[in-house]
XYZ file of C-alpha atoms in Angstrom:
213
model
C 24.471 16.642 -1.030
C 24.713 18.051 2.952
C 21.740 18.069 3.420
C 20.902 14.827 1.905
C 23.087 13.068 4.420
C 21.804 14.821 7.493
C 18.030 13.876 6.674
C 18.963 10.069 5.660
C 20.897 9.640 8.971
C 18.400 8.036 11.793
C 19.092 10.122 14.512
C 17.083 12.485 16.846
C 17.394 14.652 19.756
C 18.089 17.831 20.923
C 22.201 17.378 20.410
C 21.788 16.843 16.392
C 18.885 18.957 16.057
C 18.051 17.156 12.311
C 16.136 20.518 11.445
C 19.278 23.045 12.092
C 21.643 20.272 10.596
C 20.179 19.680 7.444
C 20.042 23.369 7.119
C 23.172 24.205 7.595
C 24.690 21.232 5.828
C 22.388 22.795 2.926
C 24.196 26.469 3.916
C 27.806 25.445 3.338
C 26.967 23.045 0.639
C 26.139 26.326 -1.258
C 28.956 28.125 0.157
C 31.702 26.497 0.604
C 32.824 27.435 -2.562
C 31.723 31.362 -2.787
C 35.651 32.067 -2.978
C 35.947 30.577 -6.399
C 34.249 32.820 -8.042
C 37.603 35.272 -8.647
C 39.459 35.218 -11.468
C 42.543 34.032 -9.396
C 40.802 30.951 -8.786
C 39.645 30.503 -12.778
C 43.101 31.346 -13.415
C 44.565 27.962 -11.159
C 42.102 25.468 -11.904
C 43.078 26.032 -15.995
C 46.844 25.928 -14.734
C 47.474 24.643 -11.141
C 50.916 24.325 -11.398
C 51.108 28.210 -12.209
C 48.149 29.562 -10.557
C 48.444 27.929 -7.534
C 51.743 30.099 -6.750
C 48.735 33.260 -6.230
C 47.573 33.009 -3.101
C 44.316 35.211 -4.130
C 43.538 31.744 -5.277
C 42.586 30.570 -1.755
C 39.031 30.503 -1.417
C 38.399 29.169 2.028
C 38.640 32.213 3.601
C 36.557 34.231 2.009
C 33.952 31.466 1.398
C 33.809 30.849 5.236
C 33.261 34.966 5.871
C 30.281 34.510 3.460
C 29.360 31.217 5.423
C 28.934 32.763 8.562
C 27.172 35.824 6.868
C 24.333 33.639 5.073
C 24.189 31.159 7.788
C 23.354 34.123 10.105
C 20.434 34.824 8.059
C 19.276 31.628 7.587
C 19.017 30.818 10.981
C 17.467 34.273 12.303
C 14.830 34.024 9.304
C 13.683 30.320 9.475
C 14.447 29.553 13.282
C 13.157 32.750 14.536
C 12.158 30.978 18.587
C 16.527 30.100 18.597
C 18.084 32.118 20.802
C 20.294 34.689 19.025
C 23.739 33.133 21.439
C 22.493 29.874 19.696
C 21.981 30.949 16.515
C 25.514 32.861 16.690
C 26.974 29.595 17.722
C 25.697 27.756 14.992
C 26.613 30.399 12.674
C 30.174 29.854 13.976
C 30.143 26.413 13.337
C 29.067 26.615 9.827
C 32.237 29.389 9.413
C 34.532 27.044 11.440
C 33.716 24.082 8.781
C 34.065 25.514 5.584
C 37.557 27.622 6.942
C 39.110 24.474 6.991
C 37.387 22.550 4.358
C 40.308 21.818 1.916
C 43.075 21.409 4.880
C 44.125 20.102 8.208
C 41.935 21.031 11.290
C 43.528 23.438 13.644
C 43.137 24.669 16.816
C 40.380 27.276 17.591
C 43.269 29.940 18.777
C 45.732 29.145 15.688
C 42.313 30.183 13.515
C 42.521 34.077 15.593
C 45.766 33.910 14.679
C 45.607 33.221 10.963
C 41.962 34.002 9.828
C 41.800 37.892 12.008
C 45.397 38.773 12.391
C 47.116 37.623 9.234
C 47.422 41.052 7.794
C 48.852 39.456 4.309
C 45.514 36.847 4.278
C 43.064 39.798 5.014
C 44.627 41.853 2.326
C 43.654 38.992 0.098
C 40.371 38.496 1.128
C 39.615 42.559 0.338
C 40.799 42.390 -3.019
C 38.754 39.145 -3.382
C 35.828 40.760 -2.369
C 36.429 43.906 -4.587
C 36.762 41.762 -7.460
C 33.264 40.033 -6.538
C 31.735 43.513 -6.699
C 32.004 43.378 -10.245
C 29.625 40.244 -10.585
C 27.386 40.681 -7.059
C 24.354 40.688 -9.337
C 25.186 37.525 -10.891
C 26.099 35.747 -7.607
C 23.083 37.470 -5.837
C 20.745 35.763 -8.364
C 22.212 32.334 -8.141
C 22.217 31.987 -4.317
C 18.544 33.751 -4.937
C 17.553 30.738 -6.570
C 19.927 28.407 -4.259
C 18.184 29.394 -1.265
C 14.255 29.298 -2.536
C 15.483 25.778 -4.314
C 16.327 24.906 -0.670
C 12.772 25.494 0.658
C 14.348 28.537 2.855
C 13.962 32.129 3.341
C 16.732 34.355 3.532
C 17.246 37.771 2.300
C 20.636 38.655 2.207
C 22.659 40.809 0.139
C 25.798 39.750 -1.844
C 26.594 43.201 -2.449
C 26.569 44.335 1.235
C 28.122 41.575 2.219
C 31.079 41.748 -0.138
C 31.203 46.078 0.893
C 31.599 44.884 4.294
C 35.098 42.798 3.436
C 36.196 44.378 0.635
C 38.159 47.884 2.570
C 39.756 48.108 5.448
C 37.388 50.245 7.623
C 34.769 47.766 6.758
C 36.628 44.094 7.521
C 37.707 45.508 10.794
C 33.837 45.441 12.146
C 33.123 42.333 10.707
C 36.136 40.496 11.708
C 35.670 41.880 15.202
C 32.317 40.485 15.264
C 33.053 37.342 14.116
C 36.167 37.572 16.718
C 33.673 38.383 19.843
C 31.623 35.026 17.926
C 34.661 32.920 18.173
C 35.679 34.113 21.927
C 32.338 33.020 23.057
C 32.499 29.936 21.181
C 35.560 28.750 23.038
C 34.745 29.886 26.630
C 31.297 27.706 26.130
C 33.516 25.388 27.743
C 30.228 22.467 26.169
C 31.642 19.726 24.018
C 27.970 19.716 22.462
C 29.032 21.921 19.959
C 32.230 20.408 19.235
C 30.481 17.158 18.460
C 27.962 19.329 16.353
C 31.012 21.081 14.170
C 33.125 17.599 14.001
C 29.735 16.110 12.503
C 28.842 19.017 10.271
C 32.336 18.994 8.899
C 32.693 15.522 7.918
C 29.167 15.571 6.273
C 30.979 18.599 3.876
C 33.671 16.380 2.956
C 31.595 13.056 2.594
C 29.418 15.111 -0.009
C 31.864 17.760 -1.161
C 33.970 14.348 -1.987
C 31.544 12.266 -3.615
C 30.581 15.070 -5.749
C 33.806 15.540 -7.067
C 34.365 11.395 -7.412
């Protein structure tokens, strides 16, 4: 898995902090794939050449939303002496990696562009989330158990989280958030944490890969 790779590397030192990367190669190894959960995305993989023409199918989006969310947590529960502009950038990281998991890599203002102004890809990702509602209790208790298998604390709530994407009023604050996250991200102007994301993303694919192989 993610987090397998991260601990077997030898490496050390304060650019690949080991501890935050095997953690969050552990986060969106159990997240990556939130989005396919809907029934849009059980509908494709029994008929891709049909289902595939849905674009509710697209789980990237909404899996990197819930990304960010549980990294978030993760990181302000179990690496409490991080500074919170750290832990935020992290957090962005582990969002930036899953977003563009299952596609080409794009530039950091092309993502503002598609991921918090595409009104057509929001819409999606609130009726998505509405649909989620209807099984929050079933998803809560398997990333319950993902996260105490993992040896971490968390305690985050599937059903806030989905409230907070799934209507209009509600995806406005968080996207602006995660806007503000992204805005700081960029003007960082440090290419520390774009060797941090390129690393963390290519650990994803290596295991996401080999898992499916």
């Amino acid at each position: 898995n993610a987090r397998g790779a991260v601990v077997r590397l030898s490496f050390e030192g304060e650019l690949f902090d080991k501890s935050v990367l095997s953690t969050l190669g552990y986060v969106v190894g159990i997240c990556h794939d939130f989005g396919k959960a809907t029934k849009w995305f059980q509908e494709y993989i029994r008929n891709p050449q049909g289902g595939h023409k849905d674009n509710h199918a697209y789980h990237a989006s909404i899996s990197a939303f819930f990304t960010y969310y549980v990294a978030s947590n993760v990181l302000e529960e179990n690496f409490k002496e991080m500074p919170a502009s750290d832990r935020e950038r992290w957090s962005y990281i582990a969002y930036y990696v899953v977003y563009y998991h299952h596609g080409d890599l794009q530039d950091i203002d092309d993502n503002y562009r598609i991921a918090f102004r595409d009104p057509l890809r929001l819409k999606n990702i609130m009726e998505q989330a509405r649909y989620l509602l209807n099984i929050a209790d079933t998803l809560q208790g398997m990333y319950d158990n993902l996260i105490t298998s993992g040896n971490l604390y968390a305690t985050f709530n599937v059903n806030d989280f989905l409230g907070s994407i799934g209507f209009e009023h509600r995806i406005e604050e968080f996207v602006k958030h995660l806007k503000f996250a992204e805005i700081k991200f960029k003007n960082s102007q440090d290419a520390t944490h774009y060797l941090r994301f390129i690393f963390l993303y290519s650990v994803l694919l290596a295991a996401d890969k080999a898992n499916a192989s």
